[in-house]
Coordinates of C-alpha atoms in Angstrom, one line a residue:
X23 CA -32.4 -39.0 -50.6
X24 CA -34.2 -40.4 -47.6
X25 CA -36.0 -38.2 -44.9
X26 CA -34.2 -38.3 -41.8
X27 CA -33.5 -35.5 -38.9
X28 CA -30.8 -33.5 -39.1
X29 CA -27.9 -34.9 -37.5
X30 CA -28.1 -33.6 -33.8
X31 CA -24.5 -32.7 -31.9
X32 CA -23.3 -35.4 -29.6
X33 CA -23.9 -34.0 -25.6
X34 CA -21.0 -32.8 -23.7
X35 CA -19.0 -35.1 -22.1
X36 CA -17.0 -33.0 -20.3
X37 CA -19.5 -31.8 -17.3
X38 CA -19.1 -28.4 -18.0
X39 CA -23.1 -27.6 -16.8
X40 CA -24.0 -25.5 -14.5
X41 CA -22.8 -24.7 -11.2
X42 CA -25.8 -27.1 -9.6
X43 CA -25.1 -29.7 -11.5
X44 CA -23.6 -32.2 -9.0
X45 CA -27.1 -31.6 -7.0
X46 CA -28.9 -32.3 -10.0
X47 CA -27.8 -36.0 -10.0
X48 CA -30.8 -38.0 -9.7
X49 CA -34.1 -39.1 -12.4
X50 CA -37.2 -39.9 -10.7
X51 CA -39.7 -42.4 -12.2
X52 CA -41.4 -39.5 -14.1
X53 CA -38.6 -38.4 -15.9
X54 CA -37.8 -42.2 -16.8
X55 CA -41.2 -42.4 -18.4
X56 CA -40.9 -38.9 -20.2
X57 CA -37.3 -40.4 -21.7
X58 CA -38.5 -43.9 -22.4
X59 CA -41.6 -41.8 -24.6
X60 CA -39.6 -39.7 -26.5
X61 CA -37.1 -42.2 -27.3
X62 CA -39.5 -44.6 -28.8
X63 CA -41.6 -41.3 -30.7
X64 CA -38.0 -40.0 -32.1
X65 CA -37.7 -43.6 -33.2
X66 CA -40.7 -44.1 -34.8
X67 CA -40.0 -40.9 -36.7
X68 CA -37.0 -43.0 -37.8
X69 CA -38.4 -45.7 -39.0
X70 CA -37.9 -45.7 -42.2
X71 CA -34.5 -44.7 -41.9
X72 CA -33.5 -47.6 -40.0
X73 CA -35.4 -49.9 -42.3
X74 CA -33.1 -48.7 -45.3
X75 CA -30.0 -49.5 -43.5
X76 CA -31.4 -53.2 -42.7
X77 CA -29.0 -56.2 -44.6
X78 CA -28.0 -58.0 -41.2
X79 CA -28.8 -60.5 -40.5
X80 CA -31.8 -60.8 -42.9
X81 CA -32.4 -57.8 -45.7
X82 CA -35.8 -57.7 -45.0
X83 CA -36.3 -54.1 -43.8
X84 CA -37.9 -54.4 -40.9
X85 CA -35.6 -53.6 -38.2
X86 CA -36.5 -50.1 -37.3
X87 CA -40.3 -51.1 -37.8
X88 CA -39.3 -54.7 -35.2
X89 CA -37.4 -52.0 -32.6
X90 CA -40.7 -49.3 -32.8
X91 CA -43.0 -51.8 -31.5
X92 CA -40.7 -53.2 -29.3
X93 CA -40.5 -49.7 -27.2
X94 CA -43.8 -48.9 -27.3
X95 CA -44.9 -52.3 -26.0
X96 CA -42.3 -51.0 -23.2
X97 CA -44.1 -47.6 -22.8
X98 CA -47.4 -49.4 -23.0
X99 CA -46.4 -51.4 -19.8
X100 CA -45.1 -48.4 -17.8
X101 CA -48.1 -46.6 -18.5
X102 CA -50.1 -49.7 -16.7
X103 CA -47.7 -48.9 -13.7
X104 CA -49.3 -46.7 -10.4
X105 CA -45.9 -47.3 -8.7
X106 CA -43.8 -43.9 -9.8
X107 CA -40.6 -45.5 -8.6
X108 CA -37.9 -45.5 -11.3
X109 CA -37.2 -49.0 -10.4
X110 CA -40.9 -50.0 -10.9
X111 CA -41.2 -48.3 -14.2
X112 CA -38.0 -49.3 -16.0
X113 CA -39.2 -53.2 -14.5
X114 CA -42.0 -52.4 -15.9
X115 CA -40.1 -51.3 -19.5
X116 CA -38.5 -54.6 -19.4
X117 CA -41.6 -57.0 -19.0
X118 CA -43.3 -54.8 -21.7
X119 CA -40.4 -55.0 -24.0
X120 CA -39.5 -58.6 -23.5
X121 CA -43.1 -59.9 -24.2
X122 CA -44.4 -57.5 -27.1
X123 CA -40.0 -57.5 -28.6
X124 CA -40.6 -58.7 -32.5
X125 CA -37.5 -59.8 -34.4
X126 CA -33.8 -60.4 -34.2
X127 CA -33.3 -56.6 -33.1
X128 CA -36.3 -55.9 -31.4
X129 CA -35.6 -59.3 -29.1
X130 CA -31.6 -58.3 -28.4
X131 CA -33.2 -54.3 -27.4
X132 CA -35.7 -56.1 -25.0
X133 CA -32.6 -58.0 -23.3
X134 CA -31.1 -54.1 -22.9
X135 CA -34.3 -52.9 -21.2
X136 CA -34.0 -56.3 -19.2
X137 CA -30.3 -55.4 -18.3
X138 CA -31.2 -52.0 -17.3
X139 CA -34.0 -52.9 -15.1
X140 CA -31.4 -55.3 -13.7
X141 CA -28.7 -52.5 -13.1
X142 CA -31.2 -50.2 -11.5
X143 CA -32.9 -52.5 -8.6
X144 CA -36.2 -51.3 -7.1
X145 CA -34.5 -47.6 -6.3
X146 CA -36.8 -44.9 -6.5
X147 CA -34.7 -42.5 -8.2
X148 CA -31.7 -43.0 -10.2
X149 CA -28.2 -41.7 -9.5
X150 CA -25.3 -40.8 -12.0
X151 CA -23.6 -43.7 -11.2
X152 CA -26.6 -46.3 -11.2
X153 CA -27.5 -45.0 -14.8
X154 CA -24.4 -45.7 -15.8
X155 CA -24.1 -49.2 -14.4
X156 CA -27.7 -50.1 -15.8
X157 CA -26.5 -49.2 -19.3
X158 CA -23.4 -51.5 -18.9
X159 CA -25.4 -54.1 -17.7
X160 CA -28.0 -53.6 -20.6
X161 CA -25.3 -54.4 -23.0
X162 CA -23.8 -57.2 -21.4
X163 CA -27.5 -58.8 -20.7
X164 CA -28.0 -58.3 -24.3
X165 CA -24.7 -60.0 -24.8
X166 CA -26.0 -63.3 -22.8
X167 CA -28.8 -63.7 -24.6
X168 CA -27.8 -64.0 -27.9
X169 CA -25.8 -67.9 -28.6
X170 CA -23.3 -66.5 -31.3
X171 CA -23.0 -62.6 -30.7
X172 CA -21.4 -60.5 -33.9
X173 CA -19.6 -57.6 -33.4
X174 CA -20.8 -54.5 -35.7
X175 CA -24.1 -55.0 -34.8
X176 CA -26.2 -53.3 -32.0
X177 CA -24.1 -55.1 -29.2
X178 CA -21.4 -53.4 -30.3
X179 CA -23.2 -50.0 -29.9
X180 CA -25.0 -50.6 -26.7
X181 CA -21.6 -51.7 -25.0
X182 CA -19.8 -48.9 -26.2
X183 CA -22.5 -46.7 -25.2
X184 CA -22.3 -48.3 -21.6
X185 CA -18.7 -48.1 -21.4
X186 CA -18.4 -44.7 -21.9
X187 CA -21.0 -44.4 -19.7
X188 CA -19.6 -46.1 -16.8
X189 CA -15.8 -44.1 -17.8
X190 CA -17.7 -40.8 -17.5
X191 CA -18.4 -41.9 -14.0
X192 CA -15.3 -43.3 -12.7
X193 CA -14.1 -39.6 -14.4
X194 CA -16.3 -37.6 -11.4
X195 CA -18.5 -36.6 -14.1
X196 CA -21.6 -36.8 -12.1
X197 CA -24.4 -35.5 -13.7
X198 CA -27.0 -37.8 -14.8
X199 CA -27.3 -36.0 -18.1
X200 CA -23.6 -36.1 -18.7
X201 CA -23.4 -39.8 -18.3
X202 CA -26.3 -39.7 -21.1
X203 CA -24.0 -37.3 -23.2
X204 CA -21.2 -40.0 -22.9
X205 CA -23.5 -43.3 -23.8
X206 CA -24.5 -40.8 -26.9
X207 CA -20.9 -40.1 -28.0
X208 CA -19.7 -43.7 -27.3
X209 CA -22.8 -44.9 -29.4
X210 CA -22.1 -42.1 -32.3
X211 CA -18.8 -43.5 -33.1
X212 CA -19.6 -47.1 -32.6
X213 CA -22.3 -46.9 -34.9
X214 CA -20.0 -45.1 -37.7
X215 CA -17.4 -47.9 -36.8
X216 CA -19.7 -50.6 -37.4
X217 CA -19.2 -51.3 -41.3
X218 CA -15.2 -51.8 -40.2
X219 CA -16.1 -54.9 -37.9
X220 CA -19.2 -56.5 -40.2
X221 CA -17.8 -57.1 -43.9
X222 CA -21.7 -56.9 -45.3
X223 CA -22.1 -54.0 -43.9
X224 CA -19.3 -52.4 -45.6
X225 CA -20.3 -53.9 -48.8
X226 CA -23.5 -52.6 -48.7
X227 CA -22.4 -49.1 -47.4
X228 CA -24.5 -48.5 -44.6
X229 CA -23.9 -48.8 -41.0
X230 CA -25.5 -51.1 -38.6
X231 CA -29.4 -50.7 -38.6
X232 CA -29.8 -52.2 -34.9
X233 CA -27.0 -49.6 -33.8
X234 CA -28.7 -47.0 -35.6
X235 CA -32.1 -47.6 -33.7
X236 CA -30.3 -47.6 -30.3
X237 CA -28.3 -44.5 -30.7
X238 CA -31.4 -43.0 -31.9
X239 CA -32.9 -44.2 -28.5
X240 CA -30.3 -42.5 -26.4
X241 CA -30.7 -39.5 -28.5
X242 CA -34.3 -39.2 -28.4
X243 CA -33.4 -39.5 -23.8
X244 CA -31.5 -36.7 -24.6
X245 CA -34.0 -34.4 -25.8
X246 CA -36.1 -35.3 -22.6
X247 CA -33.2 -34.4 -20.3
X248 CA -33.2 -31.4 -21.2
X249 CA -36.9 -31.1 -21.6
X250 CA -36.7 -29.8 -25.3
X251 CA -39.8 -30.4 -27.9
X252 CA -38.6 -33.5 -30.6
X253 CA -37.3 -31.4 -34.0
X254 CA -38.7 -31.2 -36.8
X255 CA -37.4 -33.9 -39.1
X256 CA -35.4 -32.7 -42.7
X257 CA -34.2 -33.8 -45.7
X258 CA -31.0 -35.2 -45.1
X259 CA -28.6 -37.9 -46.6
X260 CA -29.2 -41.4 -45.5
X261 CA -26.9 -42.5 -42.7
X262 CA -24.1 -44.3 -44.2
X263 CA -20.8 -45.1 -44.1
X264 CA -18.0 -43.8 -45.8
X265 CA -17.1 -47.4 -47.7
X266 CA -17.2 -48.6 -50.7
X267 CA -20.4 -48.6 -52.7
X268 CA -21.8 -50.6 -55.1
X269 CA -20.8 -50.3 -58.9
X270 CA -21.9 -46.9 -60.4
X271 CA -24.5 -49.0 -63.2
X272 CA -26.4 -50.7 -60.2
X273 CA -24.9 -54.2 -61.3
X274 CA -24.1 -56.4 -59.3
X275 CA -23.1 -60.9 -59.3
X276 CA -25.5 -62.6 -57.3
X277 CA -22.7 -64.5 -55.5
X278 CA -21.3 -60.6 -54.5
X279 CA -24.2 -59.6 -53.5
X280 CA -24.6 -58.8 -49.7
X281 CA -28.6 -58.8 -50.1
X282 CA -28.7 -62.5 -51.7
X283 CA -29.6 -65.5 -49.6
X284 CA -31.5 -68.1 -48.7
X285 CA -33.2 -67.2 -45.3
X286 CA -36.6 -69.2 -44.3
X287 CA -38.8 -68.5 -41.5
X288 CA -39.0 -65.8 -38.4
X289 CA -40.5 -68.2 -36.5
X290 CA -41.6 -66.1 -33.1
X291 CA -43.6 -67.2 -29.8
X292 CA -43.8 -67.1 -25.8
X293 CA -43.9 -70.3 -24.2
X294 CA -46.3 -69.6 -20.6
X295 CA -45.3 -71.9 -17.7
X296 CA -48.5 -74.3 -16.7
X297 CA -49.9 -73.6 -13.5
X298 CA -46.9 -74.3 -11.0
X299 CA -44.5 -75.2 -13.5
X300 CA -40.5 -74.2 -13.2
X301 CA -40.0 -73.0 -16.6
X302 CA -36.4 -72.7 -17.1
X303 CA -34.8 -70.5 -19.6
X304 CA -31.1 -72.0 -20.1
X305 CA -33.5 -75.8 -20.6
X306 CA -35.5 -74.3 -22.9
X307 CA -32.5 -72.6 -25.0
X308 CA -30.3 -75.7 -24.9
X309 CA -32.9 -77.6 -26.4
X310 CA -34.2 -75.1 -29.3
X311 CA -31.5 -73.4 -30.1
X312 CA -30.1 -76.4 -32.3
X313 CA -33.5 -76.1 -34.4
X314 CA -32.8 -72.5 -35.8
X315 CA -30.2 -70.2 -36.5
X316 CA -30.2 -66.5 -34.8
X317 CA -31.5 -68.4 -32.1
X318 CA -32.5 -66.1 -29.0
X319 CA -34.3 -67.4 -26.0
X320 CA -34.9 -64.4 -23.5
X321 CA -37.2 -65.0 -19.8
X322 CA -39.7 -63.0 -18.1
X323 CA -42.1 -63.6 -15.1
X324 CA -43.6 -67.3 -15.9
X325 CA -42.7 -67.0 -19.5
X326 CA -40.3 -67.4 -22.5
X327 CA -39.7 -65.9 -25.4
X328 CA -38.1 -67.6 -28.4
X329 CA -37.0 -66.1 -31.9
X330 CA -35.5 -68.3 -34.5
X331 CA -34.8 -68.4 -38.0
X332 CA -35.6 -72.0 -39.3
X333 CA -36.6 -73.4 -42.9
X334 CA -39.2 -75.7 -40.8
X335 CA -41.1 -73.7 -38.4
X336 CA -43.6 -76.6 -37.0
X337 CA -40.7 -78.6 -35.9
X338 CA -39.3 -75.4 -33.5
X339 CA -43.4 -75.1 -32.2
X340 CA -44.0 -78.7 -31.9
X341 CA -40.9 -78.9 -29.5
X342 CA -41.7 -75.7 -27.6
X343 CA -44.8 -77.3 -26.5
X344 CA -43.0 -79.8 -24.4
X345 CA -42.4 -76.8 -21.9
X346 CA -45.8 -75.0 -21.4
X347 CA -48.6 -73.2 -23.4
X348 CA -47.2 -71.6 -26.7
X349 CA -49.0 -68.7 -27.5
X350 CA -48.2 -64.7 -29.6
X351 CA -46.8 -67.0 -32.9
X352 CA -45.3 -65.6 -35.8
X353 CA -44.3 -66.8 -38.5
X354 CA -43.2 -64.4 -41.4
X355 CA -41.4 -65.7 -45.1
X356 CA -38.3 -63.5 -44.4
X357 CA -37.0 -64.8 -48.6
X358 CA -40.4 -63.3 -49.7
X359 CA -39.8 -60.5 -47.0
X360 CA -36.1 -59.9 -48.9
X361 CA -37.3 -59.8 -52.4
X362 CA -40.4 -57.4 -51.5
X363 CA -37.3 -55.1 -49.4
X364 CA -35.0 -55.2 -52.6
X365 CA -37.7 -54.4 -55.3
X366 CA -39.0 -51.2 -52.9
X367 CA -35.5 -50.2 -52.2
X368 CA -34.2 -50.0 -55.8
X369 CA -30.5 -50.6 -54.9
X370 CA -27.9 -48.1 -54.9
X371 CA -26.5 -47.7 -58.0
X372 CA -27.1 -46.1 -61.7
X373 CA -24.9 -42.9 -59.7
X374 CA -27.1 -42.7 -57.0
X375 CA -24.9 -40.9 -54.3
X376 CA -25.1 -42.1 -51.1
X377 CA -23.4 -39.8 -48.2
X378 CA -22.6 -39.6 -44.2
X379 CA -25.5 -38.1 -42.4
X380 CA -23.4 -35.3 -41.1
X381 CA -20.1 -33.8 -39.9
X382 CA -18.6 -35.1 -36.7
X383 CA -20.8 -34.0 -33.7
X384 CA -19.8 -31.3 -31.8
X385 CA -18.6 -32.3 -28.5
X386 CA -18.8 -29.5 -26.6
X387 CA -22.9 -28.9 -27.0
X388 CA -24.2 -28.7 -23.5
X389 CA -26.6 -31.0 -22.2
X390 CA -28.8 -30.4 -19.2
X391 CA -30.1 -31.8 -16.6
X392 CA -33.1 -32.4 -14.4
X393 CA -33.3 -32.3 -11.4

């Protein structure tokens, strides 16, 4: 089995805290910076966890690595910040997150930082009610930005997570904490659900590893909320679901085989506006996004960044130059990427047992809050 934490109990989502919670419903931009640190630090301790559970949309295991350096390019920004406003430091998250996001996952989780920063405006704190709103508009930013979304995937989760979020509100529950507890639980079950909406995911027996990596986000918030030390990690079963595995002697057709494929290039770069230029997001999408497949093409301030998979990488660059200065390329052999992921990873099989991470959460743990 894998090393992975102990499966922590979902928050409360029923408000029961204590009897100052309702005054305790504000984050300042310091506690926005503590939450956005431990998140990415329980992620990274994660990594490898979320790496295993990587088939979609490329097997390459690299999706909890890709979401890692994602957040800490976003903590990297913040701590660049003077301004302690939680506006200016979840702005701050975004820019950081959409210029240093790498891969499919990592790009989409930049787009939810985006969406937050969108939600939250240039308040200095953050109500209940705002943190709920931001997380609903993180999904649905990360929603726009990809051309063909797929359900069972970390949209899924970070909606979910949002929607309960925003419920918990419209419930009176109006604790900044509790609203977290909610995005956790709504997350939690999404995540489990995920192998029931993506059919390779099912075959493969693991859940979502883009899903995964977010909840573990919000989880990781929680443990700053209520100002606890990260735990110690254990050894636990991998997070799966409970589906069908693969057959007991590890064999497998090629033509059945949810890691098989054909995948080319992760072909990754920012396009920087010349001096005075307008550099238009939607122009620049419209005219890529027919050279690549998991096309996304996300905007900052005076720049663009594009991620496409494509069997001819110098035909996506030599366009992109059209629009500005292409700098931050990469280009990674995602079929040599596959095969190195399915040698290390052995493949279930051979009566390997592969198991849920835990019981159902308990509902009813309290979560605090601060002030």
């Amino acid at each position: 089995m894998m090393a992975d934490s102990m499966q922590q109990p979902e928050p409360s989502v029923d408000g029961r805290g204590g009897e100052n919670d309702a005054e305790r419903s504000r984050i300042d931009g310091a506690t926005v910076r503590h939450m956005l640190e431990l998140a990415t630090t329980w992620l990274e301790r994660h990594v490898t966890v979320v790496n295993a559970l990587n088939v979609f949309p490329v097997p390459d295991g690299d999706t909890g690595t890709n979401m890692h350096l994602t957040m800490r390019a976003a903590v990297e920004a913040v701590r660049r910040v003077a301004d302690e406003g939680a506006g200016a430091v979840v702005r701050a998250a975004a820019q950081g997150a959409v210029l240093g996001a790498r891969g499919n996952s990592g790009v989409i989780l930049s787009q939810i930082v985006a969406g937050l920063s969108r939600g939250v405006g240039d308040t200095r704190s953050i109500s209940s009610a705002e943190f709920a709103r931001a997380l609903a508009e993180g999904a649905s930013n990360a929603y726009r930005a990809v051309t063909r979304p797929v359900e069972g995937t970390i949209l899924t989760v970070a909606r979910a997570a949002g929607d309960a979020a925003v419920e918990c509100v419209t419930q009176a529950r109006e604790s900044v904490s509790t609203v977290l507890g909610a995005a956790m639980a709504g997350a939690h079950r999404a995540v489990q659900a995920t192998p029931l909406q993506l059919p390779l995911l099912k075959q493969a027996g693991v859940v979502d590893a883009g899903g995964e990596g977010y909840r573990l986000i919000l989880e990781g918030m929680g443990f700053a909320l209520r100002g606890e030390a990260l735990p110690a990690l254990g050894e636990v079963s991998l997070p799966v679901a409970a589906v069908q595995m693969l057959p007991d002697d590890g064999t497998i057709s090629p033509e059945d085989d949810p890691l098989a494929g054909e995948w080319g290039y992760c072909t990754q770069f920012v396009i920087v506006a010349h001096d005075g230029a307008d550099l238009s997001v939607e122009k620049v999408r419209d005219d890529l996004q027919v050279l690549a497949e998991s096309t996304m093409v996300v905007g900052g301030d005076g720049f663009v960044r594009i991620h496409g998979h494509t069997e001819d990488p110098g035909s996506l660059l030599t366009r992109a130059v059209q629009f500005g200065r292409v700098q931050r390329i990469s280009i990674e052999d995602m079929d040599a990427q596959a095969e190195r992921w399915r040698m290390a990873a052995g493949r279930v099989g051979g009566g390997t047992e592969v198991r849920s991470s835990g019981e159902p959460p308990d509902l009813d743990a309290p979560l605090a809050d601060v002030a």
